[in-house]
Coordinates of C-alpha atoms in Angstrom, one line a residue:
X1 CA -34.1 -84.6 19.5
X2 CA -31.0 -83.5 17.6
X3 CA -28.0 -85.9 17.6
X4 CA -24.6 -84.9 16.3
X5 CA -23.1 -86.7 13.3
X6 CA -20.1 -87.7 15.5
X7 CA -22.3 -89.2 18.2
X8 CA -24.4 -91.1 15.6
X9 CA -21.3 -92.6 14.0
X10 CA -19.9 -93.4 17.4
X11 CA -23.1 -95.1 18.5
X12 CA -23.3 -97.1 15.2
X13 CA -19.7 -98.1 15.4
X14 CA -20.0 -99.1 19.1
X15 CA -23.0 -101.2 18.4
X16 CA -21.5 -102.8 15.4
X17 CA -18.2 -103.5 17.1
X18 CA -20.0 -104.9 20.1
X19 CA -22.1 -107.2 18.0
X20 CA -19.1 -108.4 15.9
X21 CA -17.0 -109.1 19.0
X22 CA -19.9 -110.9 20.7
X23 CA -20.5 -113.0 17.5
X24 CA -16.8 -113.7 17.3
X25 CA -16.7 -114.7 20.9
X26 CA -19.6 -117.1 20.6
X27 CA -18.1 -118.5 17.4
X28 CA -14.7 -119.1 19.0
X29 CA -16.4 -120.8 22.0
X30 CA -18.4 -123.1 19.7
X31 CA -15.2 -123.9 17.7
X32 CA -13.3 -124.6 20.9
X33 CA -16.1 -126.9 22.2
X34 CA -16.3 -128.7 18.9
X35 CA -12.5 -129.2 19.0
X36 CA -12.6 -130.4 22.6
X37 CA -15.4 -132.9 21.8
X38 CA -13.4 -134.3 18.8
X39 CA -10.3 -134.6 21.0
X40 CA -12.4 -136.3 23.7
X41 CA -13.8 -138.8 21.2
X42 CA -10.3 -139.5 20.0
X43 CA -9.1 -140.1 23.5
X44 CA -12.1 -142.3 24.4
X45 CA -11.2 -144.3 21.2
X46 CA -7.7 -144.9 22.5
X47 CA -9.0 -145.8 26.0
X48 CA -11.4 -148.3 24.4
X49 CA -8.5 -149.8 22.3
X50 CA -6.5 -150.2 25.5
X51 CA -9.4 -152.0 27.3
X52 CA -10.0 -154.3 24.3
X53 CA -6.2 -155.0 24.0
X54 CA -6.3 -156.2 27.6
X55 CA -9.3 -158.5 27.1
X56 CA -8.5 -162.2 27.7
X57 CA -10.4 -165.5 28.2
X58 CA -9.4 -168.4 30.5
X59 CA -9.8 -172.1 29.9
X60 CA -13.4 -172.1 31.0
X61 CA -14.3 -169.3 28.5
X62 CA -14.6 -166.6 31.1
X63 CA -13.6 -163.2 29.9
X64 CA -11.5 -160.9 32.0
X65 CA -9.2 -157.8 31.6
X66 CA -5.7 -158.8 31.8
X67 CA -4.2 -155.3 31.6
X68 CA -6.8 -152.7 32.8
X69 CA -6.2 -149.0 31.8
X70 CA -4.2 -147.0 34.1
X71 CA -6.5 -143.9 34.4
X72 CA -7.6 -143.8 38.1
X73 CA -11.1 -142.6 37.2
X74 CA -11.9 -146.1 35.9
X75 CA -11.4 -147.5 39.4
X76 CA -13.2 -144.7 41.3
X77 CA -17.0 -145.3 41.7
X78 CA -18.8 -142.8 39.6
X79 CA -15.5 -141.3 38.7
X80 CA -16.8 -139.9 35.4
X81 CA -14.9 -142.2 33.1
X82 CA -16.3 -145.6 32.3
X83 CA -15.9 -148.7 30.0
X84 CA -18.1 -151.7 29.3
X85 CA -17.7 -154.9 27.3
X86 CA -20.3 -157.3 26.1
X87 CA -19.1 -160.7 24.6
X88 CA -20.4 -164.2 24.5
X89 CA -23.3 -163.4 26.8
X90 CA -20.8 -161.9 29.4
X91 CA -20.7 -158.3 30.7
X92 CA -17.6 -156.7 31.9
X93 CA -17.7 -153.1 33.4
X94 CA -15.2 -150.7 34.9
X95 CA -15.3 -150.3 38.7
X96 CA -16.4 -146.7 38.2
X97 CA -19.8 -147.9 36.9
X98 CA -20.2 -149.8 40.2
X99 CA -23.5 -151.7 39.7
X100 CA -24.7 -149.7 36.7
X101 CA -24.9 -150.9 33.1
X102 CA -24.7 -148.6 30.1
X103 CA -27.7 -148.8 27.9
X104 CA -26.3 -148.8 24.4
X105 CA -28.3 -147.9 21.3
X106 CA -29.8 -150.8 19.3
X107 CA -28.0 -150.2 16.1
X108 CA -25.9 -152.2 13.7
X109 CA -22.3 -151.2 13.5
X110 CA -19.8 -152.1 10.8
X111 CA -17.0 -154.1 12.4
X112 CA -14.2 -151.9 13.7
X113 CA -15.9 -148.6 13.1
X114 CA -16.2 -146.1 16.0
X115 CA -19.7 -144.9 16.8
X116 CA -20.5 -141.9 19.0
X117 CA -23.5 -141.9 21.4
X118 CA -25.1 -139.7 24.0
X119 CA -25.9 -141.8 27.0
X120 CA -27.2 -141.5 30.6
X121 CA -24.7 -142.2 33.3
X122 CA -25.1 -144.0 36.7
X123 CA -26.2 -140.8 38.4
X124 CA -28.4 -139.5 35.7
X125 CA -25.7 -137.4 34.1
X126 CA -25.1 -137.1 30.4
X127 CA -22.3 -139.1 29.0
X128 CA -20.3 -138.8 25.7
X129 CA -19.7 -142.5 24.7
X130 CA -17.9 -144.2 21.9
X131 CA -18.7 -147.8 20.8
X132 CA -17.0 -150.4 18.7
X133 CA -17.8 -153.9 17.6
X134 CA -14.9 -156.3 16.8
X135 CA -14.5 -160.0 16.3
X136 CA -11.7 -161.6 18.3
X137 CA -10.1 -164.9 17.3
X138 CA -9.5 -167.4 20.1
X139 CA -8.4 -171.0 20.3
X140 CA -11.9 -172.0 21.3
X141 CA -13.2 -170.1 18.3
X142 CA -13.9 -166.5 17.3
X143 CA -16.4 -164.4 19.2
X144 CA -18.0 -161.0 18.8
X145 CA -17.2 -158.2 21.2
X146 CA -19.2 -154.9 21.7
X147 CA -17.2 -152.4 23.7
X148 CA -18.0 -148.9 24.9
X149 CA -16.2 -146.1 26.7
X150 CA -17.9 -143.0 28.1
X151 CA -17.0 -139.8 29.9
X152 CA -19.1 -137.4 31.8
X153 CA -20.0 -134.4 29.7
X154 CA -19.5 -132.2 32.7
X155 CA -15.8 -132.4 32.0
X156 CA -16.4 -130.9 28.5
X157 CA -18.7 -128.3 30.0
X158 CA -16.1 -127.3 32.5
X159 CA -13.5 -126.9 29.8
X160 CA -15.9 -124.8 27.8
X161 CA -16.6 -122.5 30.8
X162 CA -12.9 -122.2 31.6
X163 CA -12.2 -121.2 28.0
X164 CA -15.1 -118.7 28.1
X165 CA -13.9 -117.1 31.3
X166 CA -10.4 -116.8 29.8
X167 CA -11.7 -115.4 26.5
X168 CA -14.2 -112.8 27.7
X169 CA -11.5 -110.3 29.2
X170 CA -9.6 -110.4 25.9
X171 CA -12.8 -109.9 23.9
X172 CA -13.7 -107.0 26.1
X173 CA -10.2 -105.5 25.8
X174 CA -10.4 -106.0 22.0
X175 CA -13.8 -104.3 21.8
X176 CA -12.7 -101.3 23.9
X177 CA -9.6 -101.0 21.7
X178 CA -11.6 -101.1 18.5
X179 CA -14.2 -98.6 19.9
X180 CA -11.4 -96.2 20.8
X181 CA -9.8 -96.7 17.4
X182 CA -13.2 -96.1 15.8
X183 CA -13.8 -92.9 17.8
X184 CA -10.3 -91.6 16.8
X185 CA -11.1 -92.4 13.2
X186 CA -14.4 -90.5 13.4
X187 CA -12.7 -87.5 15.1
X188 CA -9.9 -87.4 12.5
X189 CA -12.4 -88.1 9.6
X190 CA -14.7 -85.2 10.6
X191 CA -11.9 -82.7 11.0
X192 CA -12.6 -81.3 7.5
X193 CA -16.1 -80.4 8.6
X194 CA -14.8 -78.6 11.6
X195 CA -12.4 -76.7 9.3
X196 CA -15.3 -75.8 7.1
X197 CA -17.2 -74.5 10.1
X198 CA -14.3 -72.3 11.2
X199 CA -13.7 -71.1 7.6
X200 CA -17.4 -70.1 7.4
X201 CA -17.0 -68.2 10.6
X202 CA -14.0 -66.4 9.1
X203 CA -16.1 -65.6 6.0
X204 CA -18.9 -64.2 8.2
X205 CA -16.3 -62.2 10.1
X206 CA -14.7 -60.8 7.0
X207 CA -11.3 -62.4 7.5
X208 CA -11.6 -64.4 4.2
X209 CA -13.9 -64.1 1.2
X210 CA -14.2 -67.8 0.3
X211 CA -13.7 -71.2 1.8
X212 CA -10.9 -72.1 -0.6
X213 CA -9.7 -75.4 -2.1
X214 CA -7.5 -76.8 0.6
X215 CA -9.9 -79.6 1.7
X216 CA -10.0 -83.3 1.1
X217 CA -11.6 -84.5 -2.2
X218 CA -14.6 -86.0 -0.4
X219 CA -15.8 -82.6 0.9
X220 CA -14.4 -80.4 -1.9
X221 CA -17.7 -80.6 -3.9
X222 CA -19.6 -79.2 -0.9
X223 CA -17.0 -76.5 -0.4
X224 CA -17.2 -75.5 -4.1
X225 CA -21.0 -75.3 -3.9
X226 CA -20.8 -73.1 -0.8
X227 CA -18.3 -70.8 -2.5
X228 CA -20.5 -70.6 -5.5
X229 CA -23.5 -69.8 -3.2
X230 CA -21.4 -67.0 -1.5
X231 CA -20.5 -65.6 -4.9
X232 CA -24.1 -65.6 -6.0
X233 CA -25.3 -64.1 -2.8
X234 CA -22.6 -61.4 -2.9
X235 CA -23.7 -60.5 -6.4
X236 CA -27.4 -60.4 -5.4
X237 CA -26.6 -58.2 -2.4
X238 CA -24.5 -55.9 -4.5
X239 CA -27.2 -55.6 -7.0
X240 CA -29.8 -54.9 -4.3
X241 CA -27.6 -52.2 -2.7
X242 CA -27.0 -50.6 -6.1
X243 CA -30.7 -50.5 -6.8
X244 CA -31.5 -49.1 -3.4
X245 CA -28.8 -46.4 -3.9
X246 CA -30.1 -45.6 -7.4
X247 CA -33.6 -45.4 -6.0
X248 CA -32.6 -43.1 -3.2
X249 CA -30.7 -40.8 -5.7
X250 CA -33.7 -40.9 -7.9
X251 CA -35.9 -39.5 -5.2
X252 CA -33.6 -36.5 -4.6
X253 CA -34.7 -34.6 -7.7
X254 CA -38.5 -35.0 -7.0
X255 CA -37.9 -33.9 -3.4
X256 CA -35.9 -30.9 -4.6
X257 CA -38.8 -30.0 -6.9
X258 CA -41.2 -30.3 -3.9
X259 CA -38.9 -27.9 -1.9
X260 CA -39.2 -25.5 -4.9
X261 CA -43.0 -25.8 -4.8
X262 CA -42.9 -25.0 -1.1
X263 CA -41.0 -21.8 -1.8
X264 CA -43.6 -20.8 -4.4
X265 CA -46.4 -21.5 -1.9
X266 CA -44.7 -19.3 0.6
X267 CA -44.4 -16.5 -1.9
X268 CA -48.2 -16.8 -2.5
X269 CA -48.8 -16.3 1.3
X270 CA -49.5 -20.0 1.9
X271 CA -46.9 -20.5 4.6
X272 CA -48.7 -23.4 6.4
X273 CA -48.8 -25.5 3.3
X274 CA -45.2 -24.7 2.5
X275 CA -44.1 -25.8 6.0
X276 CA -46.1 -29.0 5.8
X277 CA -44.4 -29.9 2.5
X278 CA -41.0 -29.0 3.9
X279 CA -41.6 -31.3 7.0
X280 CA -42.6 -34.2 4.8
X281 CA -39.7 -33.6 2.5
X282 CA -37.4 -33.4 5.5
X283 CA -38.6 -36.8 6.9
X284 CA -38.2 -38.4 3.4
X285 CA -34.7 -37.0 3.1
X286 CA -33.7 -38.4 6.5
X287 CA -34.9 -41.9 5.4
X288 CA -33.0 -41.6 2.1
X289 CA -29.8 -40.3 3.7
X290 CA -30.0 -43.1 6.3
X291 CA -30.4 -45.8 3.7
X292 CA -27.6 -44.4 1.6
X293 CA -25.3 -44.3 4.7
X294 CA -26.2 -47.8 5.6
X295 CA -25.4 -49.1 2.1
X296 CA -22.1 -47.2 2.0
X297 CA -21.1 -48.4 5.4
X298 CA -21.9 -52.1 4.5
X299 CA -20.0 -51.9 1.3
X300 CA -16.9 -50.4 3.0
X301 CA -17.1 -52.9 5.9
X302 CA -17.0 -56.1 3.9
X303 CA -13.2 -55.9 3.2
X304 CA -12.2 -53.6 6.0
X305 CA -10.6 -54.1 9.4
X306 CA -10.4 -51.4 12.1
X307 CA -8.2 -51.6 15.2
X308 CA -10.2 -50.6 18.3
X309 CA -7.3 -49.4 20.4
X310 CA -6.0 -47.1 17.6
X311 CA -9.4 -45.7 17.0
X312 CA -10.1 -45.0 20.7
X313 CA -6.6 -43.4 21.2
X314 CA -7.2 -41.1 18.2
X315 CA -10.6 -40.1 19.5
X316 CA -9.3 -39.4 23.0
X317 CA -6.5 -37.3 21.5
X318 CA -9.0 -35.2 19.6
X319 CA -11.7 -34.9 22.3
X320 CA -9.1 -34.0 25.0
X321 CA -8.5 -30.7 23.1
X322 CA -12.2 -29.8 23.1
X323 CA -13.8 -27.6 25.8
X324 CA -15.8 -30.6 27.2
X325 CA -12.8 -33.0 27.0
X326 CA -10.4 -30.7 28.9
X327 CA -12.4 -30.8 32.1
X328 CA -12.6 -34.7 32.3
X329 CA -10.3 -37.7 32.4
X330 CA -10.5 -40.5 29.8
X331 CA -9.7 -44.0 31.1
X332 CA -8.9 -46.5 28.4
X333 CA -8.8 -50.3 28.9
X334 CA -8.6 -51.5 25.3
X335 CA -6.3 -54.5 24.6
X336 CA -4.1 -54.2 21.5
X337 CA -4.7 -56.4 18.4
X338 CA -8.4 -56.2 19.0
X339 CA -10.1 -55.5 15.7
X340 CA -13.6 -55.3 14.2
X341 CA -15.0 -55.8 10.7
X342 CA -15.5 -52.1 9.8
X343 CA -13.9 -49.2 8.0
X344 CA -11.9 -47.2 10.5
X345 CA -13.8 -44.0 9.4
X346 CA -17.1 -45.7 10.2
X347 CA -15.9 -46.9 13.6
X348 CA -14.5 -43.5 14.3
X349 CA -17.7 -41.8 13.4
X350 CA -19.8 -44.1 15.6
X351 CA -17.5 -44.1 18.6
X352 CA -16.8 -40.4 18.2
X353 CA -20.5 -39.5 18.4
X354 CA -20.9 -41.6 21.6
X355 CA -17.7 -40.5 23.2
X356 CA -18.5 -36.8 22.4
X357 CA -21.9 -37.2 24.0
X358 CA -20.4 -38.9 27.1
X359 CA -17.7 -36.2 27.4
X360 CA -20.4 -33.5 27.3
X361 CA -22.4 -34.9 30.1
X362 CA -19.7 -36.5 32.3
X363 CA -18.7 -34.8 35.6
X364 CA -15.1 -36.0 35.7
X365 CA -14.5 -39.4 34.0
X366 CA -15.3 -41.3 30.8
X367 CA -14.2 -44.9 30.8
X368 CA -13.7 -46.9 27.6
X369 CA -13.1 -50.7 27.7
X370 CA -13.2 -53.4 25.1
X371 CA -13.0 -57.2 25.2
X372 CA -13.4 -60.2 22.8
X373 CA -16.4 -62.5 23.3
X374 CA -17.8 -65.3 21.1
X375 CA -16.6 -63.9 17.8
X376 CA -17.5 -60.3 18.6
X377 CA -15.8 -57.3 20.2
X378 CA -17.7 -55.6 23.0
X379 CA -16.9 -51.9 23.5
X380 CA -18.3 -50.3 26.7
X381 CA -18.4 -46.5 27.2
X382 CA -19.4 -45.2 30.7
X383 CA -19.6 -41.7 32.0
X384 CA -20.3 -40.4 35.5
X385 CA -22.9 -37.8 34.4
X386 CA -26.5 -37.4 35.6
X387 CA -27.7 -40.3 33.4
X388 CA -31.2 -40.5 31.9
X389 CA -34.5 -42.0 33.2
X390 CA -35.2 -45.6 32.3
X391 CA -38.2 -44.7 30.3
X392 CA -36.1 -42.6 28.0
X393 CA -33.6 -45.4 27.6
X394 CA -36.4 -47.6 26.3
X395 CA -37.2 -44.9 23.7
X396 CA -33.6 -44.9 22.6
X397 CA -33.8 -48.6 22.1
X398 CA -36.7 -48.3 19.7
X399 CA -35.8 -48.8 16.1
X400 CA -35.5 -45.6 14.2
X401 CA -35.0 -43.4 17.3
X402 CA -32.6 -40.5 16.4
X403 CA -33.0 -37.8 19.1
X404 CA -30.6 -37.9 22.0
X405 CA -32.6 -37.7 25.3
X406 CA -29.7 -35.7 26.9
X407 CA -29.7 -33.0 24.2
X408 CA -26.8 -34.2 21.9
X409 CA -28.9 -34.0 18.8
X410 CA -28.4 -36.8 16.3
X411 CA -25.3 -38.3 17.8
X412 CA -26.9 -41.5 19.1
X413 CA -28.9 -41.9 15.9
X414 CA -25.8 -41.7 13.7
X415 CA -24.0 -44.2 15.9
X416 CA -27.0 -46.6 15.8
X417 CA -27.3 -46.4 12.0
X418 CA -23.6 -47.3 11.6
X419 CA -23.7 -50.1 14.2
X420 CA -26.8 -51.6 12.5
X421 CA -25.2 -51.4 9.1
X422 CA -22.1 -53.2 10.5
X423 CA -24.3 -56.0 11.7
X424 CA -23.7 -55.1 15.4
X425 CA -25.8 -54.1 18.3
X426 CA -26.0 -51.0 20.6
X427 CA -27.6 -51.1 24.1
X428 CA -28.0 -48.6 26.8
X429 CA -28.1 -49.1 30.6
X430 CA -28.3 -46.7 33.5
X431 CA -25.2 -46.7 35.6
X432 CA -24.7 -45.4 39.1
X433 CA -23.8 -42.7 38.3
X434 CA -24.1 -41.9 34.6
X435 CA -25.0 -43.9 31.4
X436 CA -23.4 -47.0 30.0
X437 CA -23.4 -47.6 26.2
X438 CA -22.4 -51.1 25.0
X439 CA -21.5 -51.8 21.4
X440 CA -21.2 -55.3 20.1
X441 CA -19.5 -55.6 16.7
X442 CA -18.3 -58.6 14.6
X443 CA -14.7 -59.3 15.4
X444 CA -12.1 -59.4 12.6
X445 CA -8.9 -61.5 12.5
X446 CA -5.7 -59.6 11.8
X447 CA -3.3 -60.9 9.2
X448 CA 0.0 -62.2 10.8
X449 CA 2.7 -59.7 10.7

């Protein structure tokens, strides 16, 4: 399956941008979660310091919290925020733990250093916990304290999900913006290729001879190679046409000698042989004349432009003075500024043969119209004459057919040879009434006036 370069670049750009935005979104989410976790650990450390600052001991040596932390989650059963203190064989816990005891890791902590744990909470939830060991001096003597504070990780998870839900719309908006920007970049970047395509169409249509040099440096080497190829092809075609013309001219002398031989045979009372030679020579001359005409028409057409409306008006003016043209009406529907790549004489000869044929067989009207279509000019001639049978139309469409089925001699054959040499097409269709002839010729662009 063929896929355009623009679509390929757009698909690759879209996939790349989507992957990059998704990766950036995941990265930002991880960074945010890591930041939130560090902030939470710092906050738990402060909470733990407040709890330990409020730790006191009465005269009997019983520990209690003189100034409990103000956060209401510490006093709400299973509120999600907990503290716990172990000292001198005593255990103090926040009301939020209810009857649950945090199971701390059996490790040795340097005094005063904060240690981070993952613990299991009173309802089986995961907790983020910080722990610290300190030695407190008291009048009854110093004692070691192991204190811990923990928070439900669901709080961190909720913050992460909130951040993700806020981030995704902006990520999607950024991705769409980048994809649109990438598409615009592709469209603008591929403009020179579209210009090359249009310039090649102009070269094919005869408006310009070369692509030129007014292209960006990145595509200029390609343009230069195409121009060099056009130059080489033009030289090869010119050489081939010259050789064909020389070959055709070279045949004329032998053919003339054969015609002289036919005359001598006729003098010797060998008329049948003379006629056979003359028929063969006649056929060969027709082929040679046709190839010479095609070569000359092609050479003239390469740098020529013919206006269709001027050619049609000139032919109508001439044909209206003929015996056949005086009894009919010519209807013209040819827009101005419509031109074909052809010498005006060649277009006049082709159209003249067809219009003369139509005028000869029309009852009252010959209609001529023209229109532009897909880089070509379509010229339609239609008469209201008796027409011709479909089987004879098919014989006219055969390559090399020269005889006009309606008795106009070589008119259609001449027109066909010129149209073929111009790179066009001629078709016939029965109309009701009459015959419709359709010429399709390469369009030419007129220079601005």
